[in-house]
Amino acid sequence: MTDTTSPALRTALAYYQAWTSHDLDKAMSYIADDIVCDAPAGRLEGADAYRGFLGPFVQILTGATMIAAFGDDQTALVMYDTQTMPVTSAPGAECVTVRDGKITYSRFVFDRAPFGAARTAAS
């Protein structure tokens, strides 16, 4: 379900569309210079750190399916399942704070287990 009357959700969906289309530069245009992202591997601060985090994932991405998306004036939650070169299903979700059309904060969660299993199978 998506309700694009939410300003935060419009930004989150545009960002999702950009990175799932392999357009890292466009995706980064929705990211604030001073973004803070809490991810499973730890906290990232600043757009350069965020690009370094997102870029390698975009390179291995082969597909994405939206599960659900909701939002209000400042917050949006987007849940999706991604397909990557190493794994066929890697579900994730982002809860973002948006100000002036830019994502300023992201709480990013994803299932790391499929990637661990793929690494184990490859070795």
PDB file of C-alpha atoms in Angstrom:
ATOM      1  CA  MET A   1       0.000   0.000   0.000  1.00  0.00           C
ATOM      2  CA  THR A   2       1.303   3.444  -0.878  1.00  0.00           C
ATOM      3  CA  ASP A   3      -0.269   6.805  -0.127  1.00  0.00           C
ATOM      4  CA  THR A   4       1.652   9.360  -2.144  1.00  0.00           C
ATOM      5  CA  THR A   5      -0.122  12.317  -0.555  1.00  0.00           C
ATOM      6  CA  SER A   6       2.538  12.080   2.165  1.00  0.00           C
ATOM      7  CA  PRO A   7       5.478  14.414   1.424  1.00  0.00           C
ATOM      8  CA  ALA A   8       7.927  12.106   3.192  1.00  0.00           C
ATOM      9  CA  LEU A   9       6.632   9.074   1.334  1.00  0.00           C
ATOM     10  CA  ARG A  10       6.951  10.811  -2.042  1.00  0.00           C
ATOM     11  CA  THR A  11      10.629  11.424  -1.302  1.00  0.00           C
ATOM     12  CA  ALA A  12      11.198   7.888   0.022  1.00  0.00           C
ATOM     13  CA  LEU A  13       9.550   6.337  -3.042  1.00  0.00           C
ATOM     14  CA  ALA A  14      11.530   8.529  -5.444  1.00  0.00           C
ATOM     15  CA  TYR A  15      14.724   7.497  -3.631  1.00  0.00           C
ATOM     16  CA  TYR A  16      13.676   3.802  -3.772  1.00  0.00           C
ATOM     17  CA  GLN A  17      12.882   4.061  -7.481  1.00  0.00           C
ATOM     18  CA  ALA A  18      16.267   5.647  -8.175  1.00  0.00           C
ATOM     19  CA  TRP A  19      18.463   3.117  -6.367  1.00  0.00           C
ATOM     20  CA  THR A  20      16.436   0.119  -7.551  1.00  0.00           C
ATOM     21  CA  SER A  21      16.939   1.441 -11.103  1.00  0.00           C
ATOM     22  CA  HIS A  22      20.718   1.505 -10.486  1.00  0.00           C
ATOM     23  CA  ASP A  23      20.835   5.314 -10.601  1.00  0.00           C
ATOM     24  CA  LEU A  24      23.040   6.006  -7.602  1.00  0.00           C
ATOM     25  CA  ASP A  25      23.508   9.688  -8.439  1.00  0.00           C
ATOM     26  CA  LYS A  26      19.761  10.273  -8.595  1.00  0.00           C
ATOM     27  CA  ALA A  27      19.240   8.281  -5.377  1.00  0.00           C
ATOM     28  CA  MET A  28      21.847  10.434  -3.653  1.00  0.00           C
ATOM     29  CA  SER A  29      20.008  13.579  -4.768  1.00  0.00           C
ATOM     30  CA  TYR A  30      17.366  12.654  -2.148  1.00  0.00           C
ATOM     31  CA  ILE A  31      19.959  12.256   0.615  1.00  0.00           C
ATOM     32  CA  ALA A  32      20.867  15.181   2.877  1.00  0.00           C
ATOM     33  CA  ASP A  33      24.563  16.055   3.145  1.00  0.00           C
ATOM     34  CA  ASP A  34      24.407  15.430   6.896  1.00  0.00           C
ATOM     35  CA  ILE A  35      22.352  12.209   6.812  1.00  0.00           C
ATOM     36  CA  VAL A  36      22.622   9.843   9.738  1.00  0.00           C
ATOM     37  CA  CYS A  37      21.906   6.191   9.005  1.00  0.00           C
ATOM     38  CA  ASP A  38      21.648   3.459  11.596  1.00  0.00           C
ATOM     39  CA  ALA A  39      22.250   0.160   9.796  1.00  0.00           C
ATOM     40  CA  PRO A  40      22.963  -3.375  11.020  1.00  0.00           C
ATOM     41  CA  ALA A  41      26.717  -2.827  10.672  1.00  0.00           C
ATOM     42  CA  GLY A  42      26.643   0.451  12.626  1.00  0.00           C
ATOM     43  CA  ARG A  43      26.053   4.171  12.267  1.00  0.00           C
ATOM     44  CA  LEU A  44      26.932   6.067   9.104  1.00  0.00           C
ATOM     45  CA  GLU A  45      27.231   9.847   9.134  1.00  0.00           C
ATOM     46  CA  GLY A  46      27.269  12.074   6.078  1.00  0.00           C
ATOM     47  CA  ALA A  47      26.399  11.651   2.411  1.00  0.00           C
ATOM     48  CA  ASP A  48      29.849  10.332   1.453  1.00  0.00           C
ATOM     49  CA  ALA A  49      29.640   7.519   4.004  1.00  0.00           C
ATOM     50  CA  TYR A  50      26.101   6.757   2.880  1.00  0.00           C
ATOM     51  CA  ARG A  51      27.151   6.595  -0.781  1.00  0.00           C
ATOM     52  CA  GLY A  52      29.937   4.207   0.212  1.00  0.00           C
ATOM     53  CA  PHE A  53      27.335   2.008   1.909  1.00  0.00           C
ATOM     54  CA  LEU A  54      24.688   2.101  -0.834  1.00  0.00           C
ATOM     55  CA  GLY A  55      26.935   2.007  -3.903  1.00  0.00           C
ATOM     56  CA  PRO A  56      28.230  -1.571  -3.590  1.00  0.00           C
ATOM     57  CA  PHE A  57      24.721  -2.860  -2.883  1.00  0.00           C
ATOM     58  CA  VAL A  58      23.294  -1.139  -5.965  1.00  0.00           C
ATOM     59  CA  GLN A  59      26.015  -2.857  -8.028  1.00  0.00           C
ATOM     60  CA  ILE A  60      24.888  -6.359  -6.985  1.00  0.00           C
ATOM     61  CA  LEU A  61      21.154  -5.594  -7.109  1.00  0.00           C
ATOM     62  CA  THR A  62      19.241  -7.513  -9.789  1.00  0.00           C
ATOM     63  CA  GLY A  63      15.664  -6.673  -8.760  1.00  0.00           C
ATOM     64  CA  ALA A  64      13.367  -5.339  -6.059  1.00  0.00           C
ATOM     65  CA  THR A  65       9.742  -5.821  -5.101  1.00  0.00           C
ATOM     66  CA  MET A  66       7.867  -3.319  -2.953  1.00  0.00           C
ATOM     67  CA  ILE A  67       6.052  -4.945  -0.036  1.00  0.00           C
ATOM     68  CA  ALA A  68       4.524  -1.850   1.597  1.00  0.00           C
ATOM     69  CA  ALA A  69       5.095   1.872   2.030  1.00  0.00           C
ATOM     70  CA  PHE A  70       3.503   4.367   4.402  1.00  0.00           C
ATOM     71  CA  GLY A  71       4.231   7.923   5.418  1.00  0.00           C
ATOM     72  CA  ASP A  72       3.183  11.254   6.846  1.00  0.00           C
ATOM     73  CA  ASP A  73       4.607  14.762   6.674  1.00  0.00           C
ATOM     74  CA  GLN A  74       8.099  13.902   7.967  1.00  0.00           C
ATOM     75  CA  THR A  75       8.409  10.113   8.258  1.00  0.00           C
ATOM     76  CA  ALA A  76       8.096   7.249   5.790  1.00  0.00           C
ATOM     77  CA  LEU A  77       8.486   3.500   6.105  1.00  0.00           C
ATOM     78  CA  VAL A  78       9.296   1.440   3.030  1.00  0.00           C
ATOM     79  CA  MET A  79       9.586  -2.353   3.117  1.00  0.00           C
ATOM     80  CA  TYR A  80      10.797  -4.358   0.147  1.00  0.00           C
ATOM     81  CA  ASP A  81      12.403  -7.587  -0.955  1.00  0.00           C
ATOM     82  CA  THR A  82      15.527  -7.343  -3.059  1.00  0.00           C
ATOM     83  CA  GLN A  83      17.153  -9.832  -5.358  1.00  0.00           C
ATOM     84  CA  THR A  84      20.933  -9.685  -5.671  1.00  0.00           C
ATOM     85  CA  MET A  85      23.675 -11.602  -7.449  1.00  0.00           C
ATOM     86  CA  PRO A  86      24.485 -13.647  -4.324  1.00  0.00           C
ATOM     87  CA  VAL A  87      20.917 -14.190  -2.984  1.00  0.00           C
ATOM     88  CA  THR A  88      17.429 -14.405  -4.480  1.00  0.00           C
ATOM     89  CA  SER A  89      15.634 -12.874  -1.499  1.00  0.00           C
ATOM     90  CA  ALA A  90      17.003 -10.196   0.806  1.00  0.00           C
ATOM     91  CA  PRO A  91      14.154  -8.399   2.592  1.00  0.00           C
ATOM     92  CA  GLY A  92      14.774  -4.956   4.000  1.00  0.00           C
ATOM     93  CA  ALA A  93      13.038  -1.884   5.360  1.00  0.00           C
ATOM     94  CA  GLU A  94      13.886   1.760   5.837  1.00  0.00           C
ATOM     95  CA  CYS A  95      12.213   4.187   8.195  1.00  0.00           C
ATOM     96  CA  VAL A  96      13.296   7.644   7.075  1.00  0.00           C
ATOM     97  CA  THR A  97      12.917  11.194   8.278  1.00  0.00           C
ATOM     98  CA  VAL A  98      12.526  13.751   5.500  1.00  0.00           C
ATOM     99  CA  ARG A  99      13.026  17.508   5.670  1.00  0.00           C
ATOM    100  CA  ASP A 100      12.783  19.820   2.660  1.00  0.00           C
ATOM    101  CA  GLY A 101      12.658  16.857   0.271  1.00  0.00           C
ATOM    102  CA  LYS A 102      15.851  15.247   1.596  1.00  0.00           C
ATOM    103  CA  ILE A 103      16.297  12.158   3.736  1.00  0.00           C
ATOM    104  CA  THR A 104      18.052  13.315   6.900  1.00  0.00           C
ATOM    105  CA  TYR A 105      17.831  10.095   8.904  1.00  0.00           C
ATOM    106  CA  SER A 106      17.428   6.438   7.979  1.00  0.00           C
ATOM    107  CA  ARG A 107      16.898   3.475  10.257  1.00  0.00           C
ATOM    108  CA  PHE A 108      17.785   0.693   7.847  1.00  0.00           C
ATOM    109  CA  VAL A 109      17.174  -2.968   8.656  1.00  0.00           C
ATOM    110  CA  PHE A 110      17.653  -6.037   6.512  1.00  0.00           C
ATOM    111  CA  ASP A 111      17.968  -9.774   6.879  1.00  0.00           C
ATOM    112  CA  ARG A 112      21.693 -10.540   6.888  1.00  0.00           C
ATOM    113  CA  ALA A 113      21.157 -14.334   7.114  1.00  0.00           C
ATOM    114  CA  PRO A 114      20.791 -14.976   3.348  1.00  0.00           C
ATOM    115  CA  PHE A 115      24.126 -13.247   2.684  1.00  0.00           C
ATOM    116  CA  GLY A 116      25.844 -15.256   5.423  1.00  0.00           C
ATOM    117  CA  ALA A 117      24.460 -18.494   3.989  1.00  0.00           C
ATOM    118  CA  ALA A 118      25.642 -17.516   0.496  1.00  0.00           C
ATOM    119  CA  ARG A 119      29.171 -16.789   1.805  1.00  0.00           C
ATOM    120  CA  THR A 120      29.261 -20.133   3.629  1.00  0.00           C
ATOM    121  CA  ALA A 121      28.049 -22.017   0.533  1.00  0.00           C
ATOM    122  CA  ALA A 122      30.683 -20.316  -1.628  1.00  0.00           C
ATOM    123  CA  SER A 123      33.591 -21.328   0.621  1.00  0.00           C
TER     124      SER A 123
END
